[in-house]
mmCIF file of C-alpha atoms in Angstrom:
data_model
loop_
_atom_site.group_PDB
_atom_site.id
_atom_site.type_symbol
_atom_site.label_atom_id
_atom_site.label_comp_id
_atom_site.label_asym_id
_atom_site.label_seq_id
_atom_site.Cartn_x
_atom_site.Cartn_y
_atom_site.Cartn_z
ATOM 1 C CA GLU A 1 -13.231 32.117 -42.847
ATOM 2 C CA ALA A 2 -8.986 32.067 -43.050
ATOM 3 C CA GLU A 3 -7.923 29.061 -44.448
ATOM 4 C CA VAL A 4 -4.564 27.341 -45.061
ATOM 5 C CA ALA A 5 -3.979 27.788 -48.706
ATOM 6 C CA GLN A 6 -2.034 24.811 -50.732
ATOM 7 C CA SER A 7 -1.069 24.184 -54.223
ATOM 8 C CA PRO A 8 -1.060 22.234 -56.576
ATOM 9 C CA ARG A 9 -3.707 20.837 -55.564
ATOM 10 C CA TYR A 10 -3.051 17.824 -57.481
ATOM 11 C CA LYS A 11 1.002 17.397 -59.409
ATOM 12 C CA ILE A 12 1.531 14.084 -61.141
ATOM 13 C CA THR A 13 5.148 13.834 -62.555
ATOM 14 C CA GLU A 14 7.963 11.285 -63.289
ATOM 15 C CA LYS A 15 10.307 10.109 -61.132
ATOM 16 C CA SER A 16 13.856 11.184 -60.842
ATOM 17 C CA GLN A 17 11.980 14.226 -61.304
ATOM 18 C CA ALA A 18 11.251 16.790 -59.071
ATOM 19 C CA VAL A 19 8.699 18.371 -57.713
ATOM 20 C CA ALA A 20 7.689 21.318 -55.405
ATOM 21 C CA PHE A 21 4.368 22.081 -52.899
ATOM 22 C CA TRP A 22 3.457 24.759 -51.853
ATOM 23 C CA CYS A 23 2.332 26.270 -48.199
ATOM 24 C CA ASP A 24 0.225 29.585 -46.876
ATOM 25 C CA PRO A 25 -1.171 29.210 -43.104
ATOM 26 C CA ILE A 26 -3.219 31.110 -41.729
ATOM 27 C CA SER A 27 -2.053 34.714 -41.260
ATOM 28 C CA GLY A 28 -0.153 34.493 -37.179
ATOM 29 C CA HIS A 29 0.455 30.994 -37.416
ATOM 30 C CA ALA A 30 3.254 30.254 -35.962
ATOM 31 C CA THR A 31 3.821 27.090 -36.177
ATOM 32 C CA LEU A 32 3.354 24.526 -39.489
ATOM 33 C CA TYR A 33 3.330 21.094 -40.170
ATOM 34 C CA TRP A 34 4.135 19.439 -43.530
ATOM 35 C CA TYR A 35 2.154 15.893 -42.663
ATOM 36 C CA ARG A 36 2.255 12.913 -45.975
ATOM 37 C CA GLN A 37 -0.324 10.211 -46.270
ATOM 38 C CA ILE A 38 -0.509 7.674 -47.669
ATOM 39 C CA LEU A 39 -3.305 6.474 -49.916
ATOM 40 C CA GLY A 40 -4.918 3.471 -47.467
ATOM 41 C CA GLN A 41 -2.958 5.145 -43.965
ATOM 42 C CA GLY A 42 -3.691 7.976 -41.137
ATOM 43 C CA PRO A 43 -1.143 11.106 -42.561
ATOM 44 C CA GLU A 44 2.940 11.260 -41.137
ATOM 45 C CA LEU A 45 4.249 14.273 -39.557
ATOM 46 C CA LEU A 46 7.644 14.764 -41.805
ATOM 47 C CA VAL A 47 8.629 17.888 -40.610
ATOM 48 C CA GLN A 48 7.698 21.467 -37.950
ATOM 49 C CA PHE A 49 8.261 25.282 -38.344
ATOM 50 C CA GLN A 50 7.826 27.275 -35.336
ATOM 51 C CA ASP A 51 8.465 30.701 -37.208
ATOM 52 C CA GLU A 52 11.267 29.682 -39.503
ATOM 53 C CA SER A 53 13.110 27.287 -37.879
ATOM 54 C CA VAL A 54 12.599 23.375 -37.808
ATOM 55 C CA VAL A 55 11.670 22.178 -34.539
ATOM 56 C CA ASP A 56 11.472 18.459 -35.617
ATOM 57 C CA ASP A 57 12.298 16.842 -39.070
ATOM 58 C CA SER A 58 13.154 13.413 -37.949
ATOM 59 C CA GLN A 59 10.900 11.487 -39.971
ATOM 60 C CA LEU A 60 12.008 13.590 -42.750
ATOM 61 C CA PRO A 61 13.848 11.423 -45.991
ATOM 62 C CA LYS A 62 16.727 14.166 -45.847
ATOM 63 C CA ASP A 63 18.512 11.990 -48.844
ATOM 64 C CA ARG A 64 15.759 14.162 -50.982
ATOM 65 C CA PHE A 65 12.974 16.141 -48.713
ATOM 66 C CA SER A 66 13.692 19.252 -48.027
ATOM 67 C CA ALA A 67 11.974 22.197 -46.293
ATOM 68 C CA GLU A 68 12.041 25.450 -46.029
ATOM 69 C CA ARG A 69 9.888 28.658 -43.938
ATOM 70 C CA LEU A 70 11.915 31.391 -45.369
ATOM 71 C CA LYS A 71 10.563 34.289 -43.788
ATOM 72 C CA GLY A 72 8.017 32.566 -41.205
ATOM 73 C CA VAL A 73 5.226 33.128 -43.122
ATOM 74 C CA ASP A 74 4.963 30.563 -45.952
ATOM 75 C CA SER A 75 6.331 26.992 -46.843
ATOM 76 C CA THR A 76 7.481 25.799 -49.076
ATOM 77 C CA LEU A 77 8.796 21.077 -49.669
ATOM 78 C CA LYS A 78 10.677 19.941 -52.313
ATOM 79 C CA ILE A 79 11.532 16.094 -53.124
ATOM 80 C CA GLN A 80 14.448 15.450 -55.382
ATOM 81 C CA PRO A 81 14.488 13.086 -57.115
ATOM 82 C CA ALA A 82 11.108 11.424 -56.973
ATOM 83 C CA GLU A 83 9.888 7.427 -56.419
ATOM 84 C CA LEU A 84 7.191 5.713 -56.810
ATOM 85 C CA GLY A 85 6.619 5.612 -54.024
ATOM 86 C CA ASP A 86 6.356 8.984 -53.119
ATOM 87 C CA SER A 87 3.020 8.655 -54.380
ATOM 88 C CA ALA A 88 0.440 9.930 -51.188
ATOM 89 C CA MET A 89 -1.051 13.370 -50.192
ATOM 90 C CA TYR A 90 0.900 15.953 -48.958
ATOM 91 C CA LEU A 91 -0.664 17.868 -45.749
ATOM 92 C CA CYS A 92 0.250 20.921 -45.272
ATOM 93 C CA ALA A 93 -1.064 22.625 -41.292
ATOM 94 C CA SER A 94 -0.553 25.716 -38.569
ATOM 95 C CA SER A 95 -1.715 26.183 -36.011
ATOM 96 C CA SER A 96 -1.098 29.139 -33.358
ATOM 97 C CA VAL A 97 0.818 29.358 -30.587
ATOM 98 C CA ASP A 98 -0.317 29.251 -26.351
ATOM 99 C CA TYR A 99 2.223 27.630 -23.999
ATOM 100 C CA ASN A 100 -1.413 28.124 -21.846
ATOM 101 C CA SER A 101 -3.539 26.245 -24.038
ATOM 102 C CA TYR A 102 -3.320 23.286 -27.112
ATOM 103 C CA ASN A 103 -3.253 25.027 -30.520
ATOM 104 C CA GLU A 104 -5.302 23.304 -32.721
ATOM 105 C CA GLN A 105 -3.853 22.633 -35.216
ATOM 106 C CA PHE A 106 -6.158 24.200 -39.172
ATOM 107 C CA PHE A 107 -5.194 21.544 -42.405
ATOM 108 C CA GLY A 108 -5.504 22.986 -46.276
ATOM 109 C CA PRO A 109 -6.616 20.980 -48.876
ATOM 110 C CA GLY A 110 -3.742 18.766 -49.196
ATOM 111 C CA THR A 111 -1.488 18.595 -52.812
ATOM 112 C CA ARG A 112 -2.057 14.699 -54.113
ATOM 113 C CA LEU A 113 1.123 13.647 -55.446
ATOM 114 C CA THR A 114 1.644 10.351 -58.446
ATOM 115 C CA VAL A 115 4.846 9.165 -59.223
ATOM 116 C CA LEU A 116 4.635 7.314 -62.903
ATOM 117 C CA ALA B 1 5.746 8.193 -28.036
ATOM 118 C CA GLN B 2 2.359 7.519 -28.651
ATOM 119 C CA SER B 3 0.425 5.235 -30.638
ATOM 120 C CA VAL B 4 -3.418 4.505 -32.396
ATOM 121 C CA THR B 5 -4.847 1.612 -33.285
ATOM 122 C CA GLN B 6 -7.807 2.418 -35.070
ATOM 123 C CA LEU B 7 -9.667 -1.780 -34.487
ATOM 124 C CA ASP B 8 -12.012 -1.499 -38.156
ATOM 125 C CA SER B 9 -10.199 -0.393 -41.407
ATOM 126 C CA GLN B 10 -14.186 -0.596 -42.731
ATOM 127 C CA VAL B 11 -17.379 0.433 -41.576
ATOM 128 C CA PRO B 12 -20.463 -0.917 -43.862
ATOM 129 C CA VAL B 13 -23.939 0.485 -42.485
ATOM 130 C CA PHE B 14 -26.917 1.318 -43.756
ATOM 131 C CA GLU B 15 -29.016 4.848 -43.686
ATOM 132 C CA GLU B 16 -30.248 5.533 -40.058
ATOM 133 C CA ALA B 17 -28.920 2.638 -38.079
ATOM 134 C CA PRO B 18 -26.480 3.668 -35.273
ATOM 135 C CA VAL B 19 -22.222 3.786 -35.356
ATOM 136 C CA GLU B 20 -19.562 3.251 -33.173
ATOM 137 C CA LEU B 21 -15.922 3.661 -34.814
ATOM 138 C CA ARG B 22 -13.289 2.783 -32.179
ATOM 139 C CA CYS B 23 -9.660 4.024 -31.823
ATOM 140 C CA ASN B 24 -7.220 2.675 -28.568
ATOM 141 C CA TYR B 25 -4.338 4.717 -28.086
ATOM 142 C CA SER B 26 -1.064 3.934 -25.830
ATOM 143 C CA SER B 27 1.311 7.002 -24.507
ATOM 144 C CA SER B 28 3.342 7.072 -21.904
ATOM 145 C CA VAL B 29 2.580 10.483 -21.035
ATOM 146 C CA SER B 30 -0.771 12.282 -20.956
ATOM 147 C CA VAL B 31 -2.345 12.946 -24.641
ATOM 148 C CA TYR B 32 -4.955 14.919 -25.602
ATOM 149 C CA LEU B 33 -7.053 13.194 -27.916
ATOM 150 C CA PHE B 34 -9.038 14.171 -31.337
ATOM 151 C CA TRP B 35 -11.264 12.392 -34.623
ATOM 152 C CA TYR B 36 -10.519 14.127 -37.850
ATOM 153 C CA VAL B 37 -13.405 12.989 -41.019
ATOM 154 C CA GLN B 38 -11.907 13.243 -44.320
ATOM 155 C CA TYR B 39 -14.329 14.168 -47.291
ATOM 156 C CA PRO B 40 -12.062 12.920 -50.805
ATOM 157 C CA ASN B 41 -9.562 14.116 -51.650
ATOM 158 C CA GLN B 42 -9.249 17.181 -49.200
ATOM 159 C CA GLY B 43 -8.000 17.387 -46.105
ATOM 160 C CA LEU B 44 -9.047 16.612 -42.470
ATOM 161 C CA GLN B 45 -11.315 18.934 -40.557
ATOM 162 C CA LEU B 46 -11.807 18.634 -36.725
ATOM 163 C CA LEU B 47 -15.202 16.109 -36.064
ATOM 164 C CA LEU B 48 -14.923 17.086 -32.546
ATOM 165 C CA LYS B 49 -12.096 16.767 -29.376
ATOM 166 C CA TYR B 50 -10.881 15.760 -25.433
ATOM 167 C CA LEU B 51 -9.045 18.195 -23.559
ATOM 168 C CA SER B 52 -10.104 18.103 -20.399
ATOM 169 C CA GLY B 53 -12.818 18.127 -18.500
ATOM 170 C CA SER B 54 -16.197 15.611 -18.632
ATOM 171 C CA THR B 55 -15.322 12.500 -20.688
ATOM 172 C CA LEU B 56 -17.759 12.692 -23.308
ATOM 173 C CA VAL B 57 -18.050 14.938 -26.286
ATOM 174 C CA GLU B 58 -20.091 16.237 -29.226
ATOM 175 C CA SER B 59 -19.860 17.555 -33.079
ATOM 176 C CA ILE B 60 -22.910 19.439 -34.095
ATOM 177 C CA ASN B 61 -23.197 16.769 -36.262
ATOM 178 C CA GLY B 62 -24.873 14.802 -34.058
ATOM 179 C CA PHE B 63 -21.463 12.321 -33.813
ATOM 180 C CA GLU B 64 -20.010 11.850 -30.160
ATOM 181 C CA ALA B 65 -17.215 10.267 -28.287
ATOM 182 C CA GLU B 66 -15.985 9.155 -25.150
ATOM 183 C CA PHE B 67 -12.658 9.159 -23.319
ATOM 184 C CA ASN B 68 -12.110 6.405 -20.694
ATOM 185 C CA LYS B 69 -9.114 6.649 -19.709
ATOM 186 C CA SER B 70 -9.129 2.845 -17.504
ATOM 187 C CA GLN B 71 -9.286 0.934 -21.131
ATOM 188 C CA THR B 72 -7.135 3.362 -23.390
ATOM 189 C CA SER B 73 -10.272 4.353 -25.527
ATOM 190 C CA PHE B 74 -11.683 7.223 -27.572
ATOM 191 C CA HIS B 75 -14.178 5.129 -29.395
ATOM 192 C CA LEU B 76 -17.017 7.612 -32.303
ATOM 193 C CA ARG B 77 -20.460 7.388 -32.055
ATOM 194 C CA LYS B 78 -23.549 8.819 -34.075
ATOM 195 C CA PRO B 79 -27.229 7.016 -32.678
ATOM 196 C CA SER B 80 -28.157 7.316 -36.521
ATOM 197 C CA VAL B 81 -26.016 8.245 -39.347
ATOM 198 C CA HIS B 82 -26.618 9.821 -42.786
ATOM 199 C CA ILE B 83 -25.582 8.902 -46.521
ATOM 200 C CA SER B 84 -23.357 11.996 -45.568
ATOM 201 C CA ASP B 85 -22.002 10.749 -43.177
ATOM 202 C CA THR B 86 -19.304 8.632 -45.888
ATOM 203 C CA ALA B 87 -15.841 8.774 -45.560
ATOM 204 C CA GLU B 88 -13.246 8.544 -44.171
ATOM 205 C CA TYR B 89 -12.205 9.023 -40.116
ATOM 206 C CA PHE B 90 -9.297 9.559 -38.306
ATOM 207 C CA CYS B 91 -8.628 8.674 -34.157
ATOM 208 C CA ALA B 92 -5.260 11.232 -33.395
ATOM 209 C CA VAL B 93 -3.751 12.288 -30.324
ATOM 210 C CA SER B 94 -0.908 14.672 -29.225
ATOM 211 C CA ASP B 95 0.982 15.031 -26.218
ATOM 212 C CA GLN B 96 -0.372 17.648 -23.908
ATOM 213 C CA GLU B 97 3.191 18.634 -22.217
ATOM 214 C CA THR B 98 4.904 19.777 -25.574
ATOM 215 C CA SER B 99 2.866 23.086 -26.751
ATOM 216 C CA GLY B 100 2.079 22.646 -29.922
ATOM 217 C CA SER B 101 3.153 19.073 -30.940
ATOM 218 C CA ARG B 102 2.801 16.633 -33.818
ATOM 219 C CA LEU B 103 -0.543 14.284 -33.469
ATOM 220 C CA THR B 104 -0.127 10.649 -34.508
ATOM 221 C CA PHE B 105 -2.964 9.667 -36.159
ATOM 222 C CA GLY B 106 -4.635 6.061 -36.222
ATOM 223 C CA GLU B 107 -5.047 4.549 -39.916
ATOM 224 C CA GLY B 108 -8.752 5.295 -40.246
ATOM 225 C CA THR B 109 -11.787 4.055 -40.622
ATOM 226 C CA GLN B 110 -14.072 4.943 -43.713
ATOM 227 C CA LEU B 111 -17.574 4.410 -42.698
ATOM 228 C CA THR B 112 -20.272 3.585 -45.625
ATOM 229 C CA VAL B 113 -23.690 4.667 -44.727
ATOM 230 C CA ASN B 114 -25.451 2.664 -47.344
ATOM 231 C CA PRO B 115 -29.228 4.226 -48.236
#
């Protein structure tokens, strides 16, 4: 069964360092989402791609976060510099595109980031 | 914009007891409704969804949820829980009118099933 892949699964870093997370969506899925889930809260969307284009990054802290999906397939989310408040689970999801029906989002296992 | 309120942050129950996890939502447009389950240090798994049609939807492992439009609720129920149901449960909505729209999640309810 096709799955969304994410790496690393766990990352520990010190504040002010740079970190990067990688996501490989299900093959053929044009839409890719990055969510952040702070401990004890529900996930919140950071950025959404349609192919290689950003369609929603209204909640992305652009002073320190960046995301790219250069070839419209896999994606990288970067934080530089990391702050203590960035400690969270970072979830990637993907979906197909059908404008006539609902497109289910499939989630990867997540990357747990701890900033010390 | 949409918002989701899960009324209970923690629900402890005994094995084989019934359980209800409550979810209310607010939206200016029609929405799809979802329940997701998350086990420790794992991603989200879709438990069930309401897209249209019958307001009562069921999962393969005995959970059900009922969409109540007048009360803007989508409560999750199970008549008899198992230890393995212990997990965090998230209610979520997405905008019906925008293809591929984001999911808006509630804060989650930790269900703990005790022997």
